Short mmCIF file of C-alpha atoms in Angstrom, two decimals:
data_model
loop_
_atom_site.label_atom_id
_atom_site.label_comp_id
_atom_site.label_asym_id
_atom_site.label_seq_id
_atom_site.Cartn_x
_atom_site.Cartn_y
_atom_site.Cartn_z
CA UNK G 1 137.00 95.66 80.76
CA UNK G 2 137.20 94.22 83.87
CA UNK G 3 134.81 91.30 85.40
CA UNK G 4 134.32 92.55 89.71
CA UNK G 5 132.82 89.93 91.41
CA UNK G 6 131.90 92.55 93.69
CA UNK G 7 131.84 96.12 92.60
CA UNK G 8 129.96 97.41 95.92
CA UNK G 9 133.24 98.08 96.98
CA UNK G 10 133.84 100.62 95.08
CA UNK G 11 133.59 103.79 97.22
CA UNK G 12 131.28 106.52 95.44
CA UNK G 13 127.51 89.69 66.20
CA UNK G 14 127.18 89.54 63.54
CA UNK G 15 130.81 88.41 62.42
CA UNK G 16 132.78 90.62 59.74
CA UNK G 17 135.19 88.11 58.83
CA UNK G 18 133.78 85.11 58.59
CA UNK G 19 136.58 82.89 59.67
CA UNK G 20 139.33 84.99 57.78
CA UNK G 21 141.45 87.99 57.71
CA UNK G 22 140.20 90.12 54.74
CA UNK G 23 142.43 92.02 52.53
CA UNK G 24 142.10 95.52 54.03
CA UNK G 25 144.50 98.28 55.13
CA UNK G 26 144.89 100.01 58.35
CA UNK G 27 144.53 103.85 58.05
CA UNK G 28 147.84 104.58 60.60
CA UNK G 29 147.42 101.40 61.98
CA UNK G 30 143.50 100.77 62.00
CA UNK G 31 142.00 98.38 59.95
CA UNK G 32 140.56 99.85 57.06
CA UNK G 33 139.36 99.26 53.31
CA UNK G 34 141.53 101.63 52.12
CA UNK G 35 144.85 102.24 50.77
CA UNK G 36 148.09 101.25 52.36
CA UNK G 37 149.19 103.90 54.51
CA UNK G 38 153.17 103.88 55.89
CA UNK G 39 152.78 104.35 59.12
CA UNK G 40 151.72 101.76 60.59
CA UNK G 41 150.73 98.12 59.16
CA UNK G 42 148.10 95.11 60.55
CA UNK G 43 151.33 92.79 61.44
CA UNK G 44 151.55 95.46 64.21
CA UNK G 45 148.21 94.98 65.76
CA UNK G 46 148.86 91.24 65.11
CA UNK G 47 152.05 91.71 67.00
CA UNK G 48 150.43 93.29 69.98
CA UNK G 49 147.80 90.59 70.38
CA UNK G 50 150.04 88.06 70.31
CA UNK G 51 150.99 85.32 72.89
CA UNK G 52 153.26 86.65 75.14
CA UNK G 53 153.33 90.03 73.76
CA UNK G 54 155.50 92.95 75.24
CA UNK G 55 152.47 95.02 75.06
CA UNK G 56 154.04 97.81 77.04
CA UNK G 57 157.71 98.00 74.11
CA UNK G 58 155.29 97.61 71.20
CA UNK G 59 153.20 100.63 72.68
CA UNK G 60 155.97 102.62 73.14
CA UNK G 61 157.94 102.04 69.80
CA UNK G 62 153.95 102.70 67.67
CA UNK G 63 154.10 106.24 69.78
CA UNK G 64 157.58 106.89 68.87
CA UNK G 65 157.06 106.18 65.29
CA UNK G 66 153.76 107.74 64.96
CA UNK G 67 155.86 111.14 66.40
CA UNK G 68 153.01 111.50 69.33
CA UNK G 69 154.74 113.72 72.60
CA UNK G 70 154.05 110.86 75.12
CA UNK G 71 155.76 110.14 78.60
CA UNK G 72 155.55 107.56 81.07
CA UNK G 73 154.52 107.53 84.46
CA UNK G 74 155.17 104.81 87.29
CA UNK G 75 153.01 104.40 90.29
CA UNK G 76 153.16 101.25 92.09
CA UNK G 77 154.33 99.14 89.67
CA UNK G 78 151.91 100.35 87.02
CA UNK G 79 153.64 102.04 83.93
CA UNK G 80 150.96 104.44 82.61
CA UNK G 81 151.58 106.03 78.75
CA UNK G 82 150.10 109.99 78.72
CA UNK G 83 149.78 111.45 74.92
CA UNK G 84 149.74 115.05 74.72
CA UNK G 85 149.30 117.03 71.74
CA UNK G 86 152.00 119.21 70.13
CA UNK G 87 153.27 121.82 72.65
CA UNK G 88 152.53 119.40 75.89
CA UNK G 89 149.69 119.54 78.15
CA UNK G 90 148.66 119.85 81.76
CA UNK G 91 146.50 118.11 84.25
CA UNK G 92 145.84 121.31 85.39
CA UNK G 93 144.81 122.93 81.99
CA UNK G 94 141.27 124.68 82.18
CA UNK G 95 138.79 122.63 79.93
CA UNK G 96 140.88 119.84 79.09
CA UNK G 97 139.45 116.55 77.94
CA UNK G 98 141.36 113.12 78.83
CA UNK G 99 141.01 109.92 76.64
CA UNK G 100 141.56 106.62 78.90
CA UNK G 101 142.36 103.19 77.44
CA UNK G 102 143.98 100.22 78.93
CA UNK G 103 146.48 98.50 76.88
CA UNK G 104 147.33 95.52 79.71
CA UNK G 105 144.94 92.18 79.21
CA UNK G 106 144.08 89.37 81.00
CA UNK G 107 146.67 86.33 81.12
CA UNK G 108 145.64 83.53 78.53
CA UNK G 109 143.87 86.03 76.41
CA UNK G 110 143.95 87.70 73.09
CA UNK G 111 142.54 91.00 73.96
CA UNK G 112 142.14 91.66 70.92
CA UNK G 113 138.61 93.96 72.06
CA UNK G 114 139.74 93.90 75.40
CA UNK G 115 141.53 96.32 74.92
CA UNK G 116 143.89 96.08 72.03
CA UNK G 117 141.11 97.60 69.57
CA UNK G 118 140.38 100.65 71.77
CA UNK G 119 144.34 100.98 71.79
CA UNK G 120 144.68 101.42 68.15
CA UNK G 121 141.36 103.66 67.55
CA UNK G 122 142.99 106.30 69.79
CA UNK G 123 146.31 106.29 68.37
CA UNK G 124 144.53 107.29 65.44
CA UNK G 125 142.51 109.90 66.66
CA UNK G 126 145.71 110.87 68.29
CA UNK G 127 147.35 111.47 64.62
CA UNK G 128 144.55 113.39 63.72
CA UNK G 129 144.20 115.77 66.16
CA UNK G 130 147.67 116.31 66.16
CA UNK G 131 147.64 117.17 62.49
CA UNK G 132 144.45 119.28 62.94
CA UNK G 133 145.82 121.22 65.60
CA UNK G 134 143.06 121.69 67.49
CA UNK G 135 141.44 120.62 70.86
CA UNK G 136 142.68 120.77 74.43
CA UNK G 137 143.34 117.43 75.07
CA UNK G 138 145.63 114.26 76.51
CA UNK G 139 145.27 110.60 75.91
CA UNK G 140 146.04 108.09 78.92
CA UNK G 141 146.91 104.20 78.16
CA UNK G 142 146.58 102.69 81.32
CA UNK G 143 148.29 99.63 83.03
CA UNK G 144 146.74 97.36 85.52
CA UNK G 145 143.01 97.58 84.91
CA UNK G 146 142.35 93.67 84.24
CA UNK G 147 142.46 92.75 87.86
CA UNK G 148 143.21 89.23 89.08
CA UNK G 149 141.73 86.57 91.74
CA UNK G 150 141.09 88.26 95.16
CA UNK G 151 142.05 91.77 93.82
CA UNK G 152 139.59 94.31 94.69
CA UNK G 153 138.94 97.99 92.50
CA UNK G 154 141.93 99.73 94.54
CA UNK G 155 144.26 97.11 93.18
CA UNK G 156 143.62 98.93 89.53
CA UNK G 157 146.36 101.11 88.32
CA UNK G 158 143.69 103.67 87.50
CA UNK G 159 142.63 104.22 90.96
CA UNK G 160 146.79 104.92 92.06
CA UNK G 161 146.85 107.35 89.04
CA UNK G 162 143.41 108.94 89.98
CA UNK G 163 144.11 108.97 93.47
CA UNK G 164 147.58 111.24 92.54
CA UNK G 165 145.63 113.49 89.80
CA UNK G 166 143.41 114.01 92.54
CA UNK G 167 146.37 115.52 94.80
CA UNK G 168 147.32 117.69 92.55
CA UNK G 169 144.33 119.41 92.74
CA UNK G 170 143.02 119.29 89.18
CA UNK G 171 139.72 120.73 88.13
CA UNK G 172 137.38 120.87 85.37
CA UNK G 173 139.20 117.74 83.77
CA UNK G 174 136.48 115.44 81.99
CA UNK G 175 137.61 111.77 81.65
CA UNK G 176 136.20 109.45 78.98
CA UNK G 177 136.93 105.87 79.35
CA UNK G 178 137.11 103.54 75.88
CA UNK G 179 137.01 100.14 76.35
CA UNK G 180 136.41 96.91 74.61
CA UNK G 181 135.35 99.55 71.40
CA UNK G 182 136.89 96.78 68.87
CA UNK G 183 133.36 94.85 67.75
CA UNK G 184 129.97 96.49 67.01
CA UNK G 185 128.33 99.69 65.57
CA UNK G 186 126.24 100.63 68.44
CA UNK G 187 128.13 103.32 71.15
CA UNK G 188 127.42 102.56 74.20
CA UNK G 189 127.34 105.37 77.07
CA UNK G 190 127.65 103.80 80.67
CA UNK G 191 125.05 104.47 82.92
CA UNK G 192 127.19 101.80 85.70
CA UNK G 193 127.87 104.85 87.85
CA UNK G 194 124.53 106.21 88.13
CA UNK G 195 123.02 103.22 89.50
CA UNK G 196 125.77 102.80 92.02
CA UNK G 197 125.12 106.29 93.29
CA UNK G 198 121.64 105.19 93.94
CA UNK G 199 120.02 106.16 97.32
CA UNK G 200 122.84 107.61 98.04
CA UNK G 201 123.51 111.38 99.74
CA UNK G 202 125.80 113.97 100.54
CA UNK G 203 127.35 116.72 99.22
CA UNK G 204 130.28 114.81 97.84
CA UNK G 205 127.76 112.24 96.16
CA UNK G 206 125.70 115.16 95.22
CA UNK G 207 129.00 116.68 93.26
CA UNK G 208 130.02 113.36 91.21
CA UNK G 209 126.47 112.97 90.48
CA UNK G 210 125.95 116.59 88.56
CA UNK G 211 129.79 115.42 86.62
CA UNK G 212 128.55 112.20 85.93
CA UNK G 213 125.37 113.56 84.39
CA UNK G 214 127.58 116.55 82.84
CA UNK G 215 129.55 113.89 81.01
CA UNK G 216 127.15 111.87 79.99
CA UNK G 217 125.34 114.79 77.87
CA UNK G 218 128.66 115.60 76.76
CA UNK G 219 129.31 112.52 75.18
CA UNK G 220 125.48 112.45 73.62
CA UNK G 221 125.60 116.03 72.39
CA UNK G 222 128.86 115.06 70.92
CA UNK G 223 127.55 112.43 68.85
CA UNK G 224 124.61 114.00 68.16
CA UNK G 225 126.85 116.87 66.39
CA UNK G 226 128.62 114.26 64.42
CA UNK G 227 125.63 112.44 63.59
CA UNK G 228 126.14 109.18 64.90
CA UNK G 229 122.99 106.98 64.64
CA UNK G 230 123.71 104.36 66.92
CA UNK G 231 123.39 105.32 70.26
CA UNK G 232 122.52 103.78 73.80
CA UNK G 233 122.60 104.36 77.16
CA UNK G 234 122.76 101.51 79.56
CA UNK G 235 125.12 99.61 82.22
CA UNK G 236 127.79 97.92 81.84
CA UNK G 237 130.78 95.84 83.02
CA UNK G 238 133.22 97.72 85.01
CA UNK G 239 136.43 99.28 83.09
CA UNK G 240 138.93 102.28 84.47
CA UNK G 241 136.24 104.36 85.93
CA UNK G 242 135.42 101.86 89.24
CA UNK G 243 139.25 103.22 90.12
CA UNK G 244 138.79 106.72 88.85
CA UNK G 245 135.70 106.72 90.41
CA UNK G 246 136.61 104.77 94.35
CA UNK G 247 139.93 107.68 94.06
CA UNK G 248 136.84 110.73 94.16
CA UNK G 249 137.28 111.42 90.03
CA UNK G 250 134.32 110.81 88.07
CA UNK G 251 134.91 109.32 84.72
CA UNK G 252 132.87 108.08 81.61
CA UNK G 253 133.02 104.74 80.32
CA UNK G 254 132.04 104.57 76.79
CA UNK G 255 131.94 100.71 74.81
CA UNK G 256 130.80 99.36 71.60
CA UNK G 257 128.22 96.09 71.09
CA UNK G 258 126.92 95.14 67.79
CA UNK G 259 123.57 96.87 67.32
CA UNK G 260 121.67 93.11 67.87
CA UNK G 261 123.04 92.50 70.62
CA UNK G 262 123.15 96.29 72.00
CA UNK G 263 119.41 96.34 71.40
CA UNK G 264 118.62 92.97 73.25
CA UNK G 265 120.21 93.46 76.29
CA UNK G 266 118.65 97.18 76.54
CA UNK G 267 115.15 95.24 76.26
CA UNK G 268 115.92 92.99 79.18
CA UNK G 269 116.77 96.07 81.28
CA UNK G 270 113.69 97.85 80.58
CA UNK G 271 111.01 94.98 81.16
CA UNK G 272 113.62 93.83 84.32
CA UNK G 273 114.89 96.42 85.99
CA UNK G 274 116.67 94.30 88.46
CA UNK G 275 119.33 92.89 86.17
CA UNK G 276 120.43 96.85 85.97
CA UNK G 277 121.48 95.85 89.60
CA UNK G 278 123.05 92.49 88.81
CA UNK G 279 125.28 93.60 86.43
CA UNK G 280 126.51 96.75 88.19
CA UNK G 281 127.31 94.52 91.07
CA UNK G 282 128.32 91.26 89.46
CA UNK G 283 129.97 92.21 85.98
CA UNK G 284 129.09 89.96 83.47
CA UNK G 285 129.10 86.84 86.47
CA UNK G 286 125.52 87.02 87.28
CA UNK G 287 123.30 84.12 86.57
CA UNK G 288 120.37 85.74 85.46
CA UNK G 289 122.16 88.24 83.18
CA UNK G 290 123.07 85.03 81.12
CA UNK G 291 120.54 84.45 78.82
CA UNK G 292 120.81 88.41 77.73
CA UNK G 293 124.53 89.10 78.09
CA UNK G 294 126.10 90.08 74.68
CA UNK G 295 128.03 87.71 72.79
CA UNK G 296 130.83 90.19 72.25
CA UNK G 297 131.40 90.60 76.42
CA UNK G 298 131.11 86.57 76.78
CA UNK G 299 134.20 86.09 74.44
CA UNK G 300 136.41 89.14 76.84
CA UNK G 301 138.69 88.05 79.51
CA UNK G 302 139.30 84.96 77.78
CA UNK G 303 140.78 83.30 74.42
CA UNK G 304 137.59 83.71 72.77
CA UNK G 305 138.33 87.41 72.39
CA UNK G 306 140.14 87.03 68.91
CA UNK G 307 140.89 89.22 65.99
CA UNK G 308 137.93 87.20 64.02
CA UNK G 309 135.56 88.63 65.95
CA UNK G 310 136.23 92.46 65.33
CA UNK G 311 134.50 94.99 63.12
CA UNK G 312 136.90 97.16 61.50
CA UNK G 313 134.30 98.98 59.07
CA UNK G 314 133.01 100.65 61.92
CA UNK G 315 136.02 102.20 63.79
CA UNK G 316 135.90 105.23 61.55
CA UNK G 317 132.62 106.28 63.80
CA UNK G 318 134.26 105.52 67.17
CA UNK G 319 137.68 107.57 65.80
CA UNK G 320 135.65 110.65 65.10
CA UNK G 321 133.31 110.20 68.44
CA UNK G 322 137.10 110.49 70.27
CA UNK G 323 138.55 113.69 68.07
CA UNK G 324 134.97 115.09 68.47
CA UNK G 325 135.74 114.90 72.50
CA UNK G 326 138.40 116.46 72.64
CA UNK G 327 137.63 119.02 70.12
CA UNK G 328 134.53 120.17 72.25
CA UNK G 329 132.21 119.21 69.13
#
């Protein structure tokens, strides 16, 4: 998730751990009371979080062992992973749904919710859609979307990757963007776009408006068939979608915040409707957003963002929101 100081550019807890690790097991590689399951174990996760992590080797080997038909793409120096199901999948596929998480993070940090958690949850949903056999569907880890000092949105390696799906001509392709997902039970469903689009025309703003809107009562009808409980809609700091978005493809960002602080922050935006506006243009930078900001997007982009501070018990929910995408629930 990145912080923009200035996203006008763009063109269009409560702690589980308590200070230790608990004894639980991943379920292929997500943490999970549970039993031990081979495929993957927590030293990996641990591994991937780690100082000075290859992120981009570990990534590869986890898809190679997990047996997921993957590739990688290059554009510009970015080194993008796309997960297909059994049998391969096309861009150009009618009705196919597109998972996007970033696996780089920001120099001196962790990332252990930003983004290594969102990482993990759709490798799993990955292994179980693969052994359901069902959906039309393709995952994309993305590289480059932590951007650094004087960068703008067009630096992101999503808006080089956009910019080339876009070429191709693809259509009917709904993105979903999961980011920082790692801490929290409440889903949150990214408004960021619609307020950007505000008081704005044309038939090209017109069109990403109606896709926007299209994807956002995808995502809600999707957990409403599920039955999630815990769901919001609200702004938030920019991830992948300010490139997807700047290259002319609408995507949806959703996030996770602990229900507390989900519910706070959605009570300042109501009774003042201008800090909508300073976080959609100022990330989580703006002065006045400070007092309301979540605790869980304080501690991203920085060392803060630590393995303590994730919620493992709920990743089950955010795991079947993903499989319930791409299987059209």
């Amino acid at each position: 998730m990145s912080r923009l100081g200035d996203t006008r550019k763009v063109s269009a807890p409560q702690t589980l751990l308590k200070g230790r690790v608990p004894d639980c097991y991943p379920i292929r590689g997500v943490f999970w009371y549970s039993e031990p399951m081979p495929i993957l174990e927590l030293p990996k996760f641990r591994e991937f979080i780690a100082p000075g992590a290859d992120r981009f080797s570990i990534l590869k080997n986890l898809l190679e062992e997990l047996g997921l038909s993957h590739s990688v793409i290059e554009i510009e120096g970015a080194r993008h992973f796309l997960v297909a199901p059994p049998g391969g999948s096309s861009f150009q596929t009618p009705g196919l749904t597109v998972l996007v998480s970033h696996y780089d993070r920001v120099q001196g940090s962790p990332g252990a919710n930003d983004n290594s958690a969102g990482i993990f949850q759709l490798l799993e949903a990955a292994v179980k859609l693969k052994e359901d056999s069902g959906g039309n569907w393709m995952m994309v880890f993305t590289d480059k979307e932590e951007l650094n000092h004087g960068q703008g949105v067009r630096d992101q390696g999503s808006y080089t990757l956009a910019a080339g799906l876009k070429n191709i001509g693809i259509r009917g392709t709904e993105f979903f963007i999961f980011d920082a997902c790692g801490t929290g039970d409440t889903i949150i469903i990214s408004t960021t776009v619609d307020y950007l689009l505000k008081g704005k025309d044309g038939d090209g703003i017109t069109r990403t408006r109606k896709e926007i809107q299209r994807l956002k009562s995808r995502a809600l009808e999707c957990a409403r068939n599920i039955s999630l409980k815990n769901i919001l809609l609200m702004p938030t700091p920019f991830s992948d979608d300010a490139g997807f978005l700047s290259a002319g493809l609408p995507a949806q960002t959703i996030t996770v915040l602990p229900q507390d602080e989900a519910s706070r922050l959605a009570s300042a935006l109501r009774t003042k409707p201008h800090l909508a506006e300073a976080l959609v243009n100022s990330g989580t930078a703006g002065r006045e957003l400070v007092p309301y900001l979540p605790e869980t997007w304080k501690r991203i982009n920085g060392p803060s963002d630590r393995e303590l501070f994730l919620t493992p018990e709920h990743y089950p929910n955010t795991i079947r929101f993903a499989c319930g995408l791409c299987k059209g629930s």
